[in-house]
Amino acid sequence: MASIHERLPWHQGEDAMHRTLRVPDQENPTSPFLTPYAARFLQSSPLLALGTLDDTGRPWTTLLGGEAGFARPLAQSIIGIRTLVDPVHDPVIASLLGREHQDNSVDPSTKNRAVSALAIDLATRSRYKLAGKMVAGDLDHSAKDSDHGQYLNKKHVVPVLPEPGLASSTLPLPAEAIHLLAEADLFFITSTYNGSSMGTNHRGGPPGFVRVMQNDRSSTTLIYPEYSGNRLYQTLGNLWVAPKAGIVIPDFDNGDVLYLTCTTEIVIGNDAAALLPRSSLAVKVHLEEARFIKTGLAFRARQGEPSPYNPPVRFLGTERTGVESPTVTNQNVYARLISKELLAPSIGRFRFRVSAAVTGRLCEPGQYVALAFDEELGVGYSHMRDDDPWSLNDDLVRTFTVSSPTRGSLPQDEFEITIRSVGKVTRFLFHQNIRAGLEIPIKGFAGTFSIKQPDGDIVPFVAGGIGITPLLAHLPELDLKRTKLFWTINMRDIGLVVDTFNRYPQLASSTTLYVSGAADAAASGQKLQTNGAQVLRRRMEASDVQAKRGLSTTWYICTGSRLRQELLSWLSANKVVYEDFDY
């Protein structure tokens, strides 16, 4: 006979998050009992994140298990857990057993204490949420929901014998804990609504998705982005009402574990983007206490398939060398596309006119413009999108280096970008008809890449393909006789070189070109020779740069990441200023 039960209502914090983020009405999937599916999943899960409150009401989280079957139903809505635990250093176990109970029996005073759990199988990216209260060493289950963790990187979990040792219990966090944060792609978080209702969940992402905002004697603050998900906002709803959380961050490689209890702050919209560019929703975590335990986990995990849904790491606006967060404007300022010119099969120059009145420079040479394409390319909310997983967390804001000089060559309210067609946004631009009158919202101009040329000094610049763009914006303000350009280019992009030398003829005689690819443009190559450029039909080598290191103490580079790393090695004795495309 089928059972009938009422759905549980949303609480005030969940309702507040739904209203704030404009989530359509939906049913609460939480159920007041353990279903047969949940029971089967629990028995097959090798890991269980468990959360509770300590005696002062602060949340903590731990991670237990190692092999399937350690947690299982004992009776209707009663769950038993049998596994190795650390009653000394693990704050959850210490709270549930009581520090005086060294025989691992439950402290009578902790009976009926609220607990929550998350059963998780990293091999399948599946999870199941549980909540209830403590009974005689077991978990009395009273609520659940299930979901698919699309941001989980797959892992195969194996049990080991833990050897826990306290490495640190003070703030700020030690260097080893900071390293763990930099490598972590997963943590578990416990929150509470009113002390009697709790929830444990996970947050996953690319390694390093949790960023350290501050770590000194005055404060330790972390921040992480909230990616697109099922839009239930149960964890954030709890944090809205009770801004406290317990977090556990496991090191699956060596068994180290970091326990944190903290206060939280939900950051939304422009406030989130100002702290963590490309984010519209984030959580700041202010640590109150931390415990870093060496080899405290009873399992290890072998890395498997990374999640295709994980976006690139979103760095703090203040932490990238030469990069700052664009000024976010609340005004409706648009860039109207007024011309485009194809320079090579996949490279084009696009000119825009700004809709607002402009006084002074639009930007400084070397800066980029941030354009928002969501009005044109946004497709609305979707929980999962297997055909294009990255699109779930794509805000469709793109940053392009302004390639036009900032004074003299164009009207005051116009600017150009020179770009390669590499993704859906750039392909969209390449397919635009100028007569369509495309207008794109401007988020702002930013960036601190600036080329300095003191009197008498030579400026060496290394460009990789389209990496010539920041130099183009500086050229009218440089003495080209004291500028040395080392430019690597593929033969298919030679049209960009021809156009650049046509615009700035004096630059050719200061240029060494390293040309790779098929020799199908011999005529263009000959033209470059006669313009005075030195053309080498090979890739750049270490000796090419090292022989010229004495040109200047400061070198400027704008290349792909691989060549950039080589150049930093070749120019280790020099100061190197580089444009970073990783934002």
Tab-separated table of N, CA, C and O in Angstrom, residues 42-106:
chain	number	residue	atom	x	y	z
A	42	LEU	N	22.569	4.461	1.047
A	42	LEU	CA	23.401	4.608	2.234
A	42	LEU	C	24.346	3.425	2.388
A	42	LEU	O	25.539	3.593	2.685
A	43	GLN	N	23.854	2.224	2.167
A	43	GLN	CA	24.679	1.025	2.331
A	43	GLN	C	25.771	0.919	1.275
A	43	GLN	O	26.802	0.274	1.509
A	44	SER	N	25.558	1.550	0.133
A	44	SER	CA	26.545	1.449	-0.954
A	44	SER	C	27.534	2.607	-0.962
A	44	SER	O	28.458	2.630	-1.781
A	45	SER	N	27.363	3.573	-0.059
A	45	SER	CA	28.225	4.756	-0.059
A	45	SER	C	29.439	4.532	0.835
A	45	SER	O	29.293	4.151	1.998
A	46	PRO	N	30.648	4.805	0.333
A	46	PRO	CA	31.857	4.596	1.147
A	46	PRO	C	32.170	5.748	2.092
A	46	PRO	O	33.049	5.617	2.934
A	47	LEU	N	31.480	6.876	1.952
A	47	LEU	CA	31.776	8.042	2.783
A	47	LEU	C	30.491	8.639	3.339
A	47	LEU	O	29.431	8.600	2.693
A	48	LEU	N	30.601	9.219	4.532
A	48	LEU	CA	29.478	9.906	5.160
A	48	LEU	C	30.020	11.146	5.861
A	48	LEU	O	30.834	11.050	6.791
A	49	ALA	N	29.603	12.323	5.390
A	49	ALA	CA	29.918	13.569	6.099
A	49	ALA	C	28.881	13.747	7.191
A	49	ALA	O	27.682	13.610	6.947
A	50	LEU	N	29.341	14.047	8.400
A	50	LEU	CA	28.456	14.120	9.563
A	50	LEU	C	28.675	15.456	10.256
A	50	LEU	O	29.813	15.882	10.466
A	51	GLY	N	27.564	16.128	10.603
A	51	GLY	CA	27.659	17.427	11.243
A	51	GLY	C	26.833	17.505	12.508
A	51	GLY	O	25.807	16.833	12.639
A	52	THR	N	27.270	18.331	13.436
A	52	THR	CA	26.522	18.584	14.662
A	52	THR	C	26.984	19.909	15.245
A	52	THR	O	27.858	20.592	14.692
A	53	LEU	N	26.380	20.274	16.398
A	53	LEU	CA	26.761	21.482	17.124
A	53	LEU	C	27.553	21.102	18.360
A	53	LEU	O	27.267	20.088	19.005
A	54	ASP	N	28.543	21.927	18.709
A	54	ASP	CA	29.260	21.667	19.952
A	54	ASP	C	28.477	22.262	21.128
A	54	ASP	O	27.358	22.776	20.967
A	55	ASP	N	29.035	22.209	22.313
A	55	ASP	CA	28.326	22.651	23.515
A	55	ASP	C	28.017	24.145	23.509
A	55	ASP	O	27.149	24.607	24.257
A	56	THR	N	28.730	24.905	22.673
A	56	THR	CA	28.480	26.344	22.599
A	56	THR	C	27.596	26.723	21.419
A	56	THR	O	27.390	27.903	21.150
A	57	GLY	N	27.084	25.699	20.696
A	57	GLY	CA	26.189	25.956	19.574
A	57	GLY	C	26.876	26.219	18.256
A	57	GLY	O	26.236	26.657	17.296
A	58	ARG	N	28.180	25.938	18.166
A	58	ARG	CA	28.899	26.150	16.908
A	58	ARG	C	28.853	24.880	16.059
A	58	ARG	O	29.071	23.775	16.566
A	59	PRO	N	28.590	24.996	14.751
A	59	PRO	CA	28.565	23.812	13.883
A	59	PRO	C	29.982	23.298	13.587
A	59	PRO	O	30.934	24.079	13.489
A	60	TRP	N	30.101	21.980	13.449
A	60	TRP	CA	31.313	21.326	12.985
A	60	TRP	C	30.906	20.221	12.010
A	60	TRP	O	29.760	19.743	12.029
A	61	THR	N	31.836	19.797	11.170
A	61	THR	CA	31.597	18.709	10.226
A	61	THR	C	32.788	17.763	10.242
A	61	THR	O	33.935	18.198	10.404
A	62	THR	N	32.518	16.465	10.079
A	62	THR	CA	33.576	15.485	9.917
A	62	THR	C	33.271	14.616	8.709
A	62	THR	O	32.172	14.691	8.135
A	63	LEU	N	34.233	13.790	8.312
A	63	LEU	CA	34.055	12.893	7.172
A	63	LEU	C	34.505	11.502	7.596
A	63	LEU	O	35.671	11.300	7.956
A	64	LEU	N	33.571	10.538	7.544
A	64	LEU	CA	33.808	9.191	8.040
A	64	LEU	C	33.721	8.177	6.916
A	64	LEU	O	33.173	8.451	5.854
A	65	GLY	N	34.236	6.963	7.178
A	65	GLY	CA	34.054	5.850	6.240
A	65	GLY	C	35.337	5.311	5.683
A	65	GLY	O	36.381	5.327	6.319
A	66	GLY	N	35.256	4.820	4.467
A	66	GLY	CA	36.387	4.182	3.806
A	66	GLY	C	35.952	3.075	2.871
A	66	GLY	O	36.584	2.819	1.856
A	67	GLU	N	34.850	2.382	3.220
A	67	GLU	CA	34.322	1.350	2.340
A	67	GLU	C	32.822	1.240	2.540
A	67	GLU	O	32.283	1.576	3.608
A	68	ALA	N	32.138	0.784	1.508
A	68	ALA	CA	30.680	0.686	1.549
A	68	ALA	C	30.235	-0.261	2.652
A	68	ALA	O	30.896	-1.259	2.948
A	69	GLY	N	29.098	0.051	3.265
A	69	GLY	CA	28.499	-0.812	4.271
A	69	GLY	C	28.751	-0.390	5.695
A	69	GLY	O	28.176	-0.980	6.617
A	70	PHE	N	29.610	0.620	5.934
A	70	PHE	CA	29.899	1.014	7.315
A	70	PHE	C	28.698	1.737	7.945
A	70	PHE	O	28.562	1.781	9.160
A	71	ALA	N	27.828	2.308	7.111
A	71	ALA	CA	26.592	2.930	7.593
A	71	ALA	C	25.424	2.203	6.951
A	71	ALA	O	25.415	1.963	5.747
A	72	ARG	N	24.412	1.845	7.771
A	72	ARG	CA	23.295	1.074	7.240
A	72	ARG	C	22.060	1.279	8.114
A	72	ARG	O	22.166	1.612	9.304
A	73	PRO	N	20.879	1.080	7.540
A	73	PRO	CA	19.653	1.162	8.335
A	73	PRO	C	19.583	0.003	9.328
A	73	PRO	O	19.914	-1.135	8.990
A	74	LEU	N	19.142	0.304	10.549
A	74	LEU	CA	18.945	-0.720	11.574
A	74	LEU	C	17.468	-0.997	11.810
A	74	LEU	O	17.092	-2.097	12.226
A	75	ALA	N	16.631	0.002	11.573
A	75	ALA	CA	15.185	-0.116	11.713
A	75	ALA	C	14.574	1.031	10.920
A	75	ALA	O	15.299	1.781	10.263
A	76	GLN	N	13.260	1.172	10.960
A	76	GLN	CA	12.620	2.244	10.213
A	76	GLN	C	13.167	3.600	10.661
A	76	GLN	O	13.023	3.996	11.830
A	77	SER	N	13.844	4.282	9.754
A	77	SER	CA	14.424	5.596	10.001
A	77	SER	C	15.476	5.602	11.107
A	77	SER	O	15.735	6.638	11.724
A	78	ILE	N	16.092	4.459	11.374
A	78	ILE	CA	17.204	4.387	12.312
A	78	ILE	C	18.446	3.938	11.547
A	78	ILE	O	18.425	2.913	10.869
A	79	ILE	N	19.520	4.713	11.648
A	79	ILE	CA	20.751	4.428	10.923
A	79	ILE	C	21.860	4.134	11.922
A	79	ILE	O	22.026	4.851	12.914
A	80	GLY	N	22.619	3.086	11.668
A	80	GLY	CA	23.777	2.756	12.481
A	80	GLY	C	25.065	3.020	11.731
A	80	GLY	O	25.148	2.795	10.525
A	81	ILE	N	26.083	3.502	12.437
A	81	ILE	CA	27.387	3.803	11.837
A	81	ILE	C	28.449	3.044	12.615
A	81	ILE	O	28.555	3.183	13.831
A	82	ARG	N	29.244	2.250	11.903
A	82	ARG	CA	30.324	1.500	12.537
A	82	ARG	C	31.601	1.743	11.744
A	82	ARG	O	31.771	1.236	10.632
A	83	THR	N	32.486	2.551	12.301
A	83	THR	CA	33.701	2.913	11.570
A	83	THR	C	34.743	3.419	12.556
A	83	THR	O	34.436	3.730	13.716
A	84	LEU	N	35.981	3.519	12.104
A	84	LEU	CA	37.051	4.090	12.912
A	84	LEU	C	36.839	5.589	13.051
A	84	LEU	O	36.547	6.284	12.069
A	85	VAL	N	36.993	6.099	14.276
A	85	VAL	CA	36.841	7.536	14.506
A	85	VAL	C	37.986	8.027	15.386
A	85	VAL	O	38.708	7.238	15.993
A	86	ASP	N	38.127	9.333	15.438
A	86	ASP	CA	39.150	9.991	16.260
A	86	ASP	C	38.448	10.784	17.358
A	86	ASP	O	38.030	11.923	17.138
A	87	PRO	N	38.268	10.213	18.543
A	87	PRO	CA	37.523	10.902	19.601
A	87	PRO	C	38.287	12.051	20.243
A	87	PRO	O	37.699	12.833	20.994
A	88	VAL	N	39.570	12.168	19.943
A	88	VAL	CA	40.381	13.204	20.582
A	88	VAL	C	40.384	14.497	19.771
A	88	VAL	O	40.129	15.586	20.298
A	89	HIS	N	40.655	14.393	18.458
A	89	HIS	CA	40.832	15.583	17.635
A	89	HIS	C	39.616	15.925	16.791
A	89	HIS	O	39.471	17.076	16.376
A	90	ASP	N	38.763	14.959	16.488
A	90	ASP	CA	37.603	15.189	15.636
A	90	ASP	C	36.536	15.925	16.444
A	90	ASP	O	35.987	15.379	17.405
A	91	PRO	N	36.197	17.153	16.099
A	91	PRO	CA	35.259	17.930	16.916
A	91	PRO	C	33.842	17.373	16.924
A	91	PRO	O	33.118	17.546	17.908
A	92	VAL	N	33.420	16.732	15.848
A	92	VAL	CA	32.075	16.149	15.810
A	92	VAL	C	32.001	14.937	16.727
A	92	VAL	O	31.070	14.802	17.536
A	93	ILE	N	32.978	14.040	16.617
A	93	ILE	CA	32.986	12.843	17.460
A	93	ILE	C	33.117	13.229	18.930
A	93	ILE	O	32.448	12.670	19.810
A	94	ALA	N	33.970	14.214	19.216
A	94	ALA	CA	34.130	14.673	20.599
A	94	ALA	C	32.827	15.241	21.138
A	94	ALA	O	32.486	15.047	22.315
A	95	SER	N	32.071	15.941	20.288
A	95	SER	CA	30.801	16.514	20.736
A	95	SER	C	29.752	15.433	20.972
A	95	SER	O	28.953	15.528	21.915
A	96	LEU	N	29.740	14.392	20.138
A	96	LEU	CA	28.718	13.362	20.247
A	96	LEU	C	29.030	12.336	21.328
A	96	LEU	O	28.125	11.860	22.026
A	97	LEU	N	30.304	11.958	21.459
A	97	LEU	CA	30.664	10.967	22.468
A	97	LEU	C	30.893	11.601	23.829
A	97	LEU	O	30.718	10.943	24.858
A	98	GLY	N	31.302	12.853	23.827
A	98	GLY	CA	31.682	13.488	25.082
A	98	GLY	C	33.133	13.177	25.381
A	98	GLY	O	33.597	12.046	25.240
A	99	ARG	N	33.892	14.165	25.744
A	99	ARG	CA	35.334	13.985	25.923
A	99	ARG	C	35.667	13.063	27.087
A	99	ARG	O	36.765	12.531	27.176
A	100	GLU	N	34.735	12.864	28.012
A	100	GLU	CA	35.013	12.014	29.158
A	100	GLU	C	34.803	10.544	28.844
A	100	GLU	O	35.169	9.676	29.627
A	101	HIS	N	34.188	10.239	27.684
A	101	HIS	CA	33.817	8.863	27.384
A	101	HIS	C	34.858	8.238	26.469
A	101	HIS	O	34.689	8.159	25.266
A	102	GLN	N	35.940	7.820	27.017
A	102	GLN	CA	37.024	7.247	26.237
A	102	GLN	C	36.697	5.849	25.734
A	102	GLN	O	37.421	5.299	24.914
A	103	ASP	N	35.597	5.230	26.224
A	103	ASP	CA	35.214	3.906	25.734
A	103	ASP	C	34.374	4.006	24.470
A	103	ASP	O	33.835	3.019	23.983
A	104	ASN	N	34.239	5.233	23.927
A	104	ASN	CA	33.512	5.500	22.698
A	104	ASN	C	32.010	5.283	22.811
A	104	ASN	O	31.314	5.180	21.814
A	105	SER	N	31.480	5.181	24.038
A	105	SER	CA	30.035	5.159	24.203
A	105	SER	C	29.510	6.588	24.140
A	105	SER	O	30.249	7.547	24.316
A	106	VAL	N	28.210	6.699	23.871
A	106	VAL	CA	27.635	8.023	23.713
A	106	VAL	C	27.414	8.673	25.076
A	106	VAL	O	26.882	8.059	25.995
